[in-house]
Amino acid sequence: MTPADVTAQKAAIRAAMRAARRGFARPPLSVPAPFTALLDRWTGVGGVIASYLPVSGEADPAPLAAAAIARGWRLALPHVTTRAAPMRFLSWLPDAPLVPGPFGLRQPESNAKPLDPDIILTPLIAFDDRLARLGQGAGHYDRAFAELPLARRLGIGWSIQRVPKVPVDPWDVPLHGVVTESGWIGPDSL
């Protein structure tokens, strides 16, 4: 398969999944047992969880972030400046002010404290049973994953976003698990 074929397949999946996501009922996510066990392994160690504020029909990771905060975890949100610049994870407290960012994002101010997350809750367009993830296409999360190889990468999405096979490029980094409204997809322990 050529790089052009992969790009075309990714574009087709993105279009189909965005349309499916727009029509989906969006039930709330619950906190699955494997996620709770992962949090509990780090409780008291001062873990950092990176979450995000959903845009364009993305699944809302708020219940998972709240479960981490209740166990004493610190929260970080992504901060993006341009398509090419690396994404940073900046400290944020719920209800603290946010500023507008590119791509319709709301994010902490640029002078917030940078944090290296132990868990990264990750939005997605599509995923498959190999835990390959298709994102928006700018590569921010894949570059962050490469910079933070020890962080647990958890996709957050809807069950309708599961596809038979996500086409991958050499720089695409797989997830460790996915949480949907139907539950946990991935190994029972991380």
PDB file of C-alpha atoms in Angstrom:
ATOM      1  CA  MET A   1       0.000   0.000   0.000  1.00  0.00           C
ATOM      2  CA  THR A   2       1.435   3.360  -0.974  1.00  0.00           C
ATOM      3  CA  PRO A   3       1.486   6.414   1.320  1.00  0.00           C
ATOM      4  CA  ALA A   4      -1.100   7.999  -0.981  1.00  0.00           C
ATOM      5  CA  ASP A   5      -3.397   4.979  -0.510  1.00  0.00           C
ATOM      6  CA  VAL A   6      -3.085   5.264   3.291  1.00  0.00           C
ATOM      7  CA  THR A   7      -3.857   8.995   3.119  1.00  0.00           C
ATOM      8  CA  ALA A   8      -6.932   8.365   0.945  1.00  0.00           C
ATOM      9  CA  GLN A   9      -8.203   5.600   3.240  1.00  0.00           C
ATOM     10  CA  LYS A  10      -7.734   7.795   6.298  1.00  0.00           C
ATOM     11  CA  ALA A  11      -9.656  10.646   4.635  1.00  0.00           C
ATOM     12  CA  ALA A  12     -12.564   8.328   3.769  1.00  0.00           C
ATOM     13  CA  ILE A  13     -12.741   6.915   7.308  1.00  0.00           C
ATOM     14  CA  ARG A  14     -12.582  10.416   8.813  1.00  0.00           C
ATOM     15  CA  ALA A  15     -15.509  11.587   6.667  1.00  0.00           C
ATOM     16  CA  ALA A  16     -17.630   8.525   7.474  1.00  0.00           C
ATOM     17  CA  MET A  17     -16.892   8.584  11.216  1.00  0.00           C
ATOM     18  CA  ARG A  18     -17.506  12.312  11.576  1.00  0.00           C
ATOM     19  CA  ALA A  19     -20.920  11.825   9.968  1.00  0.00           C
ATOM     20  CA  ALA A  20     -21.680   8.820  12.192  1.00  0.00           C
ATOM     21  CA  ARG A  21     -20.589  10.738  15.291  1.00  0.00           C
ATOM     22  CA  ARG A  22     -22.889  13.666  14.440  1.00  0.00           C
ATOM     23  CA  GLY A  23     -25.894  11.333  14.382  1.00  0.00           C
ATOM     24  CA  PHE A  24     -25.009   9.365  17.507  1.00  0.00           C
ATOM     25  CA  ALA A  25     -27.070   9.773  20.704  1.00  0.00           C
ATOM     26  CA  ARG A  26     -23.986  10.337  22.928  1.00  0.00           C
ATOM     27  CA  PRO A  27     -24.790   8.409  26.115  1.00  0.00           C
ATOM     28  CA  PRO A  28     -22.527   9.213  29.070  1.00  0.00           C
ATOM     29  CA  LEU A  29     -19.334   7.256  29.576  1.00  0.00           C
ATOM     30  CA  SER A  30     -18.863   5.202  32.713  1.00  0.00           C
ATOM     31  CA  VAL A  31     -15.582   4.458  34.480  1.00  0.00           C
ATOM     32  CA  PRO A  32     -14.603   0.850  33.651  1.00  0.00           C
ATOM     33  CA  ALA A  33     -12.817  -1.380  36.175  1.00  0.00           C
ATOM     34  CA  PRO A  34      -9.498  -1.593  34.221  1.00  0.00           C
ATOM     35  CA  PHE A  35      -9.292   2.213  34.262  1.00  0.00           C
ATOM     36  CA  THR A  36      -9.993   2.350  38.010  1.00  0.00           C
ATOM     37  CA  ALA A  37      -7.320  -0.307  38.617  1.00  0.00           C
ATOM     38  CA  LEU A  38      -4.834   1.745  36.579  1.00  0.00           C
ATOM     39  CA  LEU A  39      -5.592   4.849  38.653  1.00  0.00           C
ATOM     40  CA  ASP A  40      -5.324   2.917  41.897  1.00  0.00           C
ATOM     41  CA  ARG A  41      -1.847   1.661  40.992  1.00  0.00           C
ATOM     42  CA  TRP A  42      -0.596   5.260  41.066  1.00  0.00           C
ATOM     43  CA  THR A  43      -2.763   6.670  43.849  1.00  0.00           C
ATOM     44  CA  GLY A  44      -0.570   8.444  46.379  1.00  0.00           C
ATOM     45  CA  VAL A  45       2.265   8.762  43.866  1.00  0.00           C
ATOM     46  CA  GLY A  46       1.030  12.065  42.471  1.00  0.00           C
ATOM     47  CA  GLY A  47      -0.114  10.944  39.056  1.00  0.00           C
ATOM     48  CA  VAL A  48      -0.953  13.334  36.233  1.00  0.00           C
ATOM     49  CA  ILE A  49      -3.841  12.651  33.887  1.00  0.00           C
ATOM     50  CA  ALA A  50      -4.142  14.549  30.623  1.00  0.00           C
ATOM     51  CA  SER A  51      -7.721  14.996  29.504  1.00  0.00           C
ATOM     52  CA  TYR A  52      -9.364  17.189  26.871  1.00  0.00           C
ATOM     53  CA  LEU A  53     -12.513  19.230  26.374  1.00  0.00           C
ATOM     54  CA  PRO A  54     -14.576  17.647  23.599  1.00  0.00           C
ATOM     55  CA  VAL A  55     -15.302  19.379  20.284  1.00  0.00           C
ATOM     56  CA  SER A  56     -17.338  18.317  17.252  1.00  0.00           C
ATOM     57  CA  GLY A  57     -19.166  15.392  18.839  1.00  0.00           C
ATOM     58  CA  GLU A  58     -16.144  13.847  20.569  1.00  0.00           C
ATOM     59  CA  ALA A  59     -16.854  11.625  23.567  1.00  0.00           C
ATOM     60  CA  ASP A  60     -16.546  13.550  26.828  1.00  0.00           C
ATOM     61  CA  PRO A  61     -13.818  12.135  29.107  1.00  0.00           C
ATOM     62  CA  ALA A  62     -15.070  14.136  32.136  1.00  0.00           C
ATOM     63  CA  PRO A  63     -16.165  11.061  34.183  1.00  0.00           C
ATOM     64  CA  LEU A  64     -12.694   9.519  33.800  1.00  0.00           C
ATOM     65  CA  ALA A  65     -10.907  12.772  34.659  1.00  0.00           C
ATOM     66  CA  ALA A  66     -13.205  13.229  37.684  1.00  0.00           C
ATOM     67  CA  ALA A  67     -12.373   9.705  38.905  1.00  0.00           C
ATOM     68  CA  ALA A  68      -8.668  10.548  38.706  1.00  0.00           C
ATOM     69  CA  ILE A  69      -9.079  13.894  40.482  1.00  0.00           C
ATOM     70  CA  ALA A  70     -11.072  12.179  43.254  1.00  0.00           C
ATOM     71  CA  ARG A  71      -8.031   9.942  43.832  1.00  0.00           C
ATOM     72  CA  GLY A  72      -5.672  12.919  44.102  1.00  0.00           C
ATOM     73  CA  TRP A  73      -4.410  13.056  40.535  1.00  0.00           C
ATOM     74  CA  ARG A  74      -3.422  16.366  38.935  1.00  0.00           C
ATOM     75  CA  LEU A  75      -5.144  17.351  35.701  1.00  0.00           C
ATOM     76  CA  ALA A  76      -3.552  18.652  32.511  1.00  0.00           C
ATOM     77  CA  LEU A  77      -5.162  19.770  29.262  1.00  0.00           C
ATOM     78  CA  PRO A  78      -3.586  19.986  25.820  1.00  0.00           C
ATOM     79  CA  HIS A  79      -2.305  23.343  24.633  1.00  0.00           C
ATOM     80  CA  VAL A  80      -1.884  23.816  20.887  1.00  0.00           C
ATOM     81  CA  THR A  81      -0.527  26.858  19.062  1.00  0.00           C
ATOM     82  CA  THR A  82      -0.226  25.778  15.413  1.00  0.00           C
ATOM     83  CA  ARG A  83      -0.657  22.658  13.317  1.00  0.00           C
ATOM     84  CA  ALA A  84       3.118  22.106  13.157  1.00  0.00           C
ATOM     85  CA  ALA A  85       4.087  23.071  16.730  1.00  0.00           C
ATOM     86  CA  PRO A  86       4.239  20.350  19.393  1.00  0.00           C
ATOM     87  CA  MET A  87       1.280  20.034  21.722  1.00  0.00           C
ATOM     88  CA  ARG A  88       2.044  20.608  25.405  1.00  0.00           C
ATOM     89  CA  PHE A  89       0.069  19.421  28.406  1.00  0.00           C
ATOM     90  CA  LEU A  90      -0.544  22.261  30.852  1.00  0.00           C
ATOM     91  CA  SER A  91      -1.841  22.152  34.416  1.00  0.00           C
ATOM     92  CA  TRP A  92      -5.512  23.021  34.801  1.00  0.00           C
ATOM     93  CA  LEU A  93      -8.037  23.019  37.623  1.00  0.00           C
ATOM     94  CA  PRO A  94     -11.711  22.435  36.822  1.00  0.00           C
ATOM     95  CA  ASP A  95     -13.571  25.749  36.562  1.00  0.00           C
ATOM     96  CA  ALA A  96     -10.324  27.702  35.975  1.00  0.00           C
ATOM     97  CA  PRO A  97     -10.495  30.076  32.996  1.00  0.00           C
ATOM     98  CA  LEU A  98      -9.687  28.777  29.543  1.00  0.00           C
ATOM     99  CA  VAL A  99      -8.615  30.643  26.417  1.00  0.00           C
ATOM    100  CA  PRO A 100      -9.590  29.964  22.816  1.00  0.00           C
ATOM    101  CA  GLY A 101      -7.092  27.926  20.821  1.00  0.00           C
ATOM    102  CA  PRO A 102      -6.834  26.763  17.229  1.00  0.00           C
ATOM    103  CA  PHE A 103      -9.235  24.182  15.796  1.00  0.00           C
ATOM    104  CA  GLY A 104     -12.048  25.296  18.145  1.00  0.00           C
ATOM    105  CA  LEU A 105     -10.146  24.206  21.250  1.00  0.00           C
ATOM    106  CA  ARG A 106     -10.502  25.722  24.707  1.00  0.00           C
ATOM    107  CA  GLN A 107      -7.249  25.420  26.587  1.00  0.00           C
ATOM    108  CA  PRO A 108      -5.265  26.679  29.574  1.00  0.00           C
ATOM    109  CA  GLU A 109      -3.340  29.917  29.197  1.00  0.00           C
ATOM    110  CA  SER A 110       0.147  29.450  27.734  1.00  0.00           C
ATOM    111  CA  ASN A 111       1.827  30.377  31.039  1.00  0.00           C
ATOM    112  CA  ALA A 112       0.236  27.458  32.942  1.00  0.00           C
ATOM    113  CA  LYS A 113       2.676  24.895  34.361  1.00  0.00           C
ATOM    114  CA  PRO A 114       3.696  22.149  31.885  1.00  0.00           C
ATOM    115  CA  LEU A 115       3.147  18.580  33.141  1.00  0.00           C
ATOM    116  CA  ASP A 116       4.205  15.175  31.831  1.00  0.00           C
ATOM    117  CA  PRO A 117       1.140  12.935  32.074  1.00  0.00           C
ATOM    118  CA  ASP A 118       1.111   9.343  33.285  1.00  0.00           C
ATOM    119  CA  ILE A 119      -2.182   8.751  31.444  1.00  0.00           C
ATOM    120  CA  ILE A 120      -3.310  10.550  28.292  1.00  0.00           C
ATOM    121  CA  LEU A 121      -7.050  10.481  27.575  1.00  0.00           C
ATOM    122  CA  THR A 122      -7.129  10.817  23.816  1.00  0.00           C
ATOM    123  CA  PRO A 123      -9.921  11.873  21.447  1.00  0.00           C
ATOM    124  CA  LEU A 124     -10.279   9.912  18.233  1.00  0.00           C
ATOM    125  CA  ILE A 125     -12.123   9.670  14.951  1.00  0.00           C
ATOM    126  CA  ALA A 126     -11.832   5.867  14.665  1.00  0.00           C
ATOM    127  CA  PHE A 127     -10.105   2.880  16.274  1.00  0.00           C
ATOM    128  CA  ASP A 128      -9.771  -0.833  15.622  1.00  0.00           C
ATOM    129  CA  ASP A 129      -9.211  -4.041  17.596  1.00  0.00           C
ATOM    130  CA  ARG A 130      -5.413  -3.633  17.280  1.00  0.00           C
ATOM    131  CA  LEU A 131      -5.905  -0.329  19.179  1.00  0.00           C
ATOM    132  CA  ALA A 132      -4.758   1.677  16.179  1.00  0.00           C
ATOM    133  CA  ARG A 133      -6.204   5.193  16.381  1.00  0.00           C
ATOM    134  CA  LEU A 134      -7.204   7.650  13.694  1.00  0.00           C
ATOM    135  CA  GLY A 135      -7.186  11.251  14.893  1.00  0.00           C
ATOM    136  CA  GLN A 136      -7.976  14.578  13.267  1.00  0.00           C
ATOM    137  CA  GLY A 137      -4.881  14.405  11.063  1.00  0.00           C
ATOM    138  CA  ALA A 138      -2.514  17.032  12.459  1.00  0.00           C
ATOM    139  CA  GLY A 139      -0.391  14.462  14.326  1.00  0.00           C
ATOM    140  CA  HIS A 140      -0.383  16.302  17.655  1.00  0.00           C
ATOM    141  CA  TYR A 141      -1.182  13.241  19.747  1.00  0.00           C
ATOM    142  CA  ASP A 142       1.165  10.887  17.884  1.00  0.00           C
ATOM    143  CA  ARG A 143       4.043  13.341  18.387  1.00  0.00           C
ATOM    144  CA  ALA A 144       3.124  13.697  22.081  1.00  0.00           C
ATOM    145  CA  PHE A 145       2.997   9.894  22.445  1.00  0.00           C
ATOM    146  CA  ALA A 146       6.489   9.633  20.936  1.00  0.00           C
ATOM    147  CA  GLU A 147       7.775  12.257  23.400  1.00  0.00           C
ATOM    148  CA  LEU A 148       6.074  10.545  26.376  1.00  0.00           C
ATOM    149  CA  PRO A 149       6.595   6.805  25.735  1.00  0.00           C
ATOM    150  CA  LEU A 150       5.870   5.765  29.341  1.00  0.00           C
ATOM    151  CA  ALA A 151       2.437   7.437  29.448  1.00  0.00           C
ATOM    152  CA  ARG A 152      -0.594   5.147  29.121  1.00  0.00           C
ATOM    153  CA  ARG A 153      -2.520   6.107  25.981  1.00  0.00           C
ATOM    154  CA  LEU A 154      -6.289   5.646  26.347  1.00  0.00           C
ATOM    155  CA  GLY A 155      -8.618   6.443  23.486  1.00  0.00           C
ATOM    156  CA  ILE A 156     -12.001   7.906  24.363  1.00  0.00           C
ATOM    157  CA  GLY A 157     -14.753   7.416  21.805  1.00  0.00           C
ATOM    158  CA  TRP A 158     -18.102   5.947  20.894  1.00  0.00           C
ATOM    159  CA  SER A 159     -18.640   2.294  19.996  1.00  0.00           C
ATOM    160  CA  ILE A 160     -19.760   3.391  16.512  1.00  0.00           C
ATOM    161  CA  GLN A 161     -16.215   4.650  15.882  1.00  0.00           C
ATOM    162  CA  ARG A 162     -14.821   1.100  15.904  1.00  0.00           C
ATOM    163  CA  VAL A 163     -13.816   0.053  12.394  1.00  0.00           C
ATOM    164  CA  PRO A 164     -12.408  -3.226  11.026  1.00  0.00           C
ATOM    165  CA  LYS A 165      -8.969  -1.756  10.329  1.00  0.00           C
ATOM    166  CA  VAL A 166      -7.445   1.698  10.728  1.00  0.00           C
ATOM    167  CA  PRO A 167      -4.798   2.358   8.068  1.00  0.00           C
ATOM    168  CA  VAL A 168      -1.535   3.352   9.731  1.00  0.00           C
ATOM    169  CA  ASP A 169       1.562   5.279   8.791  1.00  0.00           C
ATOM    170  CA  PRO A 170       4.981   4.555  10.323  1.00  0.00           C
ATOM    171  CA  TRP A 171       4.599   7.442  12.794  1.00  0.00           C
ATOM    172  CA  ASP A 172       1.193   6.381  14.131  1.00  0.00           C
ATOM    173  CA  VAL A 173       1.387   5.214  17.755  1.00  0.00           C
ATOM    174  CA  PRO A 174      -1.165   2.626  18.998  1.00  0.00           C
ATOM    175  CA  LEU A 175      -3.254   3.034  22.125  1.00  0.00           C
ATOM    176  CA  HIS A 176      -3.092   0.912  25.265  1.00  0.00           C
ATOM    177  CA  GLY A 177      -6.903   0.756  25.522  1.00  0.00           C
ATOM    178  CA  VAL A 178     -10.148   2.457  24.512  1.00  0.00           C
ATOM    179  CA  VAL A 179     -13.120   3.503  26.632  1.00  0.00           C
ATOM    180  CA  THR A 180     -16.545   3.778  24.966  1.00  0.00           C
ATOM    181  CA  GLU A 181     -20.099   3.988  26.299  1.00  0.00           C
ATOM    182  CA  SER A 182     -20.132   0.176  25.976  1.00  0.00           C
ATOM    183  CA  GLY A 183     -17.084  -0.292  28.180  1.00  0.00           C
ATOM    184  CA  TRP A 184     -13.370  -1.086  27.988  1.00  0.00           C
ATOM    185  CA  ILE A 185     -11.559  -2.383  24.915  1.00  0.00           C
ATOM    186  CA  GLY A 186      -8.044  -3.663  25.477  1.00  0.00           C
ATOM    187  CA  PRO A 187      -6.103  -5.757  27.969  1.00  0.00           C
ATOM    188  CA  ASP A 188      -7.637  -6.249  31.392  1.00  0.00           C
ATOM    189  CA  SER A 189      -4.643  -4.658  33.083  1.00  0.00           C
ATOM    190  CA  LEU A 190      -2.131  -2.028  32.027  1.00  0.00           C
TER     191      LEU A 190
END
